[in-house]
Structure formats: C-alpha cells, structure tokens
Coordinates of C-alpha atoms and ligand atoms in Angstrom, one line a residue:
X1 CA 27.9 -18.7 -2.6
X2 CA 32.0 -19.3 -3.1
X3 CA 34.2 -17.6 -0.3
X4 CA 37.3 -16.5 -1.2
X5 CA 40.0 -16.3 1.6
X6 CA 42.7 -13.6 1.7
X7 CA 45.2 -13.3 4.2
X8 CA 47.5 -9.4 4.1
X9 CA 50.8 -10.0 5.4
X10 CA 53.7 -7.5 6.9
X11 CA 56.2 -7.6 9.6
X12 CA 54.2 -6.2 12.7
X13 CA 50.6 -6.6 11.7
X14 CA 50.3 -2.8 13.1
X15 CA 50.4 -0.7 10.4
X16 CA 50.3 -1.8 6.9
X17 CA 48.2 -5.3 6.7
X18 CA 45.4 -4.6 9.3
X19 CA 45.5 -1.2 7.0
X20 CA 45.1 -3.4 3.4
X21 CA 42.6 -5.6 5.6
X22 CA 40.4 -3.0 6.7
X23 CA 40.5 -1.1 3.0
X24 CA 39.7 -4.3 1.0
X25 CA 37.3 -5.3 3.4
X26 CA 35.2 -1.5 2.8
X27 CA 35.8 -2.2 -0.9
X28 CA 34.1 -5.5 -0.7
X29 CA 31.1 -3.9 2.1
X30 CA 30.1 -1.2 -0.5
X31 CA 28.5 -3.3 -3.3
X32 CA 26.5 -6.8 -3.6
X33 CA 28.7 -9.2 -5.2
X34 CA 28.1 -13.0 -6.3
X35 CA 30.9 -14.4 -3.9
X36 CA 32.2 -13.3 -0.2
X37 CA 35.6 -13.0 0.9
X38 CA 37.0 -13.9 4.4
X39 CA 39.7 -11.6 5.3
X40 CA 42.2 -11.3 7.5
X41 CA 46.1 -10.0 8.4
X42 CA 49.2 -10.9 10.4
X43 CA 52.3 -10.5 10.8
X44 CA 56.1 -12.5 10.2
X45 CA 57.4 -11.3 13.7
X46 CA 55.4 -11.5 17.5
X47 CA 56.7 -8.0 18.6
X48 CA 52.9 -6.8 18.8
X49 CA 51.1 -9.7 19.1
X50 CA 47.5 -8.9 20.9
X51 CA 47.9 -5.1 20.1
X52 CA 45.8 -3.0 17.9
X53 CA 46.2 -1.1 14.9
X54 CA 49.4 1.3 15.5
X55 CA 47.5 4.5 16.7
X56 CA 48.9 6.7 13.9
X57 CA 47.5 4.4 11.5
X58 CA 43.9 4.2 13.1
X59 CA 44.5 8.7 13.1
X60 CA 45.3 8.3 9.4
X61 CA 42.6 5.6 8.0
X62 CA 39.9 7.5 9.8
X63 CA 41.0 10.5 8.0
X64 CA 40.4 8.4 4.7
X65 CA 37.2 7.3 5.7
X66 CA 38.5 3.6 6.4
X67 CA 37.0 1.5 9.3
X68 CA 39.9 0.1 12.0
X69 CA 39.5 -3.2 13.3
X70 CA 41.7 -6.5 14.0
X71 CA 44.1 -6.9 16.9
X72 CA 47.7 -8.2 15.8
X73 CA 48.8 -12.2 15.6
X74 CA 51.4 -13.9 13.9
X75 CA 51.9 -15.8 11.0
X76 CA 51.9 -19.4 11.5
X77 CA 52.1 -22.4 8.8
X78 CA 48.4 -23.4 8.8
X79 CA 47.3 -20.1 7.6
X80 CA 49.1 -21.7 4.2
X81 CA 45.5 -24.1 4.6
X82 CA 43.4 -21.9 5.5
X83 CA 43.5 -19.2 2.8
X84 CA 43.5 -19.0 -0.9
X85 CA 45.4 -16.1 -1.6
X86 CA 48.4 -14.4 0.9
X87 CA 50.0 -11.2 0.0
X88 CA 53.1 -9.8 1.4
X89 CA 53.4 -6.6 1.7
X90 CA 57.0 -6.4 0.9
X91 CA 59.8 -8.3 -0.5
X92 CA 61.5 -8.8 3.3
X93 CA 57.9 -10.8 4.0
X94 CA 57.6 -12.5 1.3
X95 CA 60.8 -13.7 1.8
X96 CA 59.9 -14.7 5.0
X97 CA 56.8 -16.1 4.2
X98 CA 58.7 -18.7 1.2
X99 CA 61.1 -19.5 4.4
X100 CA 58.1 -21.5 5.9
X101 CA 57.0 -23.1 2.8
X102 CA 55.7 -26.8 3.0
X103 CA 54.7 -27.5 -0.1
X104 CA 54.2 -26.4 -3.6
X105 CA 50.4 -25.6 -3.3
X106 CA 51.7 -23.1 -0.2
X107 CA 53.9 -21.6 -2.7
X108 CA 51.0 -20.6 -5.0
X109 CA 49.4 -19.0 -2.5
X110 CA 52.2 -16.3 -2.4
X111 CA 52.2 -12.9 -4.1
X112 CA 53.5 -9.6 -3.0
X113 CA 51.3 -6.9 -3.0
X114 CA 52.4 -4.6 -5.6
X115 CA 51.6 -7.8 -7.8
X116 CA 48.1 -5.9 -8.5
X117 CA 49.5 -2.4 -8.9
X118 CA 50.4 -0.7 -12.3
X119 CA 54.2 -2.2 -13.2
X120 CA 55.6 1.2 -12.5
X121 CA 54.3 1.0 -8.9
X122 CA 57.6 0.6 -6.1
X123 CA 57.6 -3.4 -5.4
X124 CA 57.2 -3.0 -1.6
X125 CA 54.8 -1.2 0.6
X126 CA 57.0 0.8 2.3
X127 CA 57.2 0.5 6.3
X128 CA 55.8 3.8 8.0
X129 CA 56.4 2.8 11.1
X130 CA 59.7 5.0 11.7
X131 CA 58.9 7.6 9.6
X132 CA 55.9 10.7 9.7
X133 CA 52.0 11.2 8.4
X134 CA 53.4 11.4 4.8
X135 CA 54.8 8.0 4.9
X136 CA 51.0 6.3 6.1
X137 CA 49.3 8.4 3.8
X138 CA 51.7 6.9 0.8
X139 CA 50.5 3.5 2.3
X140 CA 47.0 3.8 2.5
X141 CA 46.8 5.1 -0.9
X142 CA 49.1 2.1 -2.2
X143 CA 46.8 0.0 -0.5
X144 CA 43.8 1.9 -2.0
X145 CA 44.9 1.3 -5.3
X146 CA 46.2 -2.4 -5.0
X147 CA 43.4 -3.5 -3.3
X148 CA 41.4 -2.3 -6.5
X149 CA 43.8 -4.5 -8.5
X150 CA 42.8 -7.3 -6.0
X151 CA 39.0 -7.1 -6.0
X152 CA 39.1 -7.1 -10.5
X153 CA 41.3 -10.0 -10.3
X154 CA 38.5 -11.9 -7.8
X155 CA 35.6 -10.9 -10.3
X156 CA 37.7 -12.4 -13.3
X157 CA 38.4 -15.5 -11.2
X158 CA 36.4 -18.2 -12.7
X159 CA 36.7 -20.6 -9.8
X160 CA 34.7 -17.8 -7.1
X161 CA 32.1 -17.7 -10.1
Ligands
4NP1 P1 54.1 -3.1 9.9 O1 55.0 -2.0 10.5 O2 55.0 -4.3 9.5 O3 53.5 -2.4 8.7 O4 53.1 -3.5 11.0 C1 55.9 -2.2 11.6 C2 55.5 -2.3 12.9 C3 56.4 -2.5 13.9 C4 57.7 -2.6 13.6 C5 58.2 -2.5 12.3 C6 57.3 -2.4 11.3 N1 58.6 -2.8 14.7 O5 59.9 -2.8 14.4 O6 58.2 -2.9 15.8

C-alpha cells in the first residue's frame, strides 16, 4: 500500500502543527483507506525542543475531541527527504522553510497551509500562543477544515493510488 508522508510546520512546534498533526492524523484513523500516511510536525525555531503540546492547546483539542500526542523538535534539512508534502503554517515559516532550500524538488515540497482552505480563508494560521481560548479555538477549527482540504487532495492524488 503507498505511504504518503506529511510533515505540519510552525515556529514552536507547541501549539499549531502538533495540533494539524494530531487532527489529520484522527481524520485519517476514522475510515479504511487504500494508502497510509506518516505524519509528523516541527518547528523553524529550538525554543521548545523536547516539550509537549503547549498545555492550553492539549485543554482545548480535548475539548474538540482531538487526541494529543508528539513532543516538540526542530526543523532540519533532511526532513526536505524524508517527506512528500511540508506545510507551513504561516507565511513567517514558510519563509523560513524556502531559507533552507537545497534544491528544486525541496521547493515542491512546500505549501502553506491555507493552500487547502476556501480562497477567502486568512493565509496564515494565526499564532495563539500570546493570546486567549478564542484564538486556539480559531486554530483548531482552521486546522479542522484545512486538513479536510488535505485528505481530498491525497484521494485525488493519482501517484498514492
Ligand atoms: P506555535 O506557537 O508556533 O504554533 O507552536 C508558538 C509557540 C511558542 C512561541 C511562539 C509561537 N514562542 O515564542 O515561544
């Protein structure tokens, strides 16, 4: 069976891409499908490298009925070989992430997340991590929705057929 292999990205790998990695990952548990998908998150920056999911985060995606899981790492240039697909979370990360580009096939890799959101959509995930409840509910239902947007583009994928 094909794997796919996505990799979320954001700054600290504490709120918003272990968030997108644990929501994709229960959209890809509920149902059978005819290809798996490795998944995984980091971050551009090593302030919270080893730590957990921010706790406000883990508060709010339990209240969503989302598992928690992953412990924080940076980015680092061979992830641009080990997965297929790496989505920034904002424009400041993908902007980071083109900074550490070594080759056009790493390039191709790249998309921001709000890629597989309706065009009206804001372009970045915003960053919760200064701001109240509101601001992590607003991303886990971004991340709900793009992550839909993800998974239909993977079934209309003929090369994970
Ligand atoms: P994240 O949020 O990039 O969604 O994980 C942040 C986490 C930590 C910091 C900024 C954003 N920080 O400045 O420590």
């Amino acid at each position: 069976m094909a794997e796919f292999k996505i990799l979320f990205v954001c700054l600290g790998n504490i709120c918003r891409s272990p968030a997108a990695e644990n929501i994709f990952r229960d959209f890809i548990d509920s149902e059978k499908r005819p290809f798996t998908v490795h998944i995984d998150s980091c971050g551009t920056a090593s302030y919270h490298v080893g730590e957990p999911p921010d706790q406000r985060m883990q508060d709010r995606l339990r209240a969503y009925n989302h598992s928690y899981q992953g412990c924080a790492r940076q980015f680092e240039r061979g992830d641009f070989d080990r997965f297929d697909l790496i989505v920034a979370m904002d424009r400041n990360n993908l902007t980071d992430l083109q900074s550490l580009v070594r080759q056009p096939a790493d390039s191709a890799k790249l998309r921001l997340f709000s890629d597989f959101l309706p065009n009206r959509a804001p372009k970045d995930v915003p960053d919760p991590y200064y701001g109240g409840t509101k601001g992590f509910d607003t991303v886990i239902t971004m991340l709900e929705d793009g992550c839909g947007g993800i998974l239909h583009a993977l079934c209309k994928n003929p090369e994970i057929e």
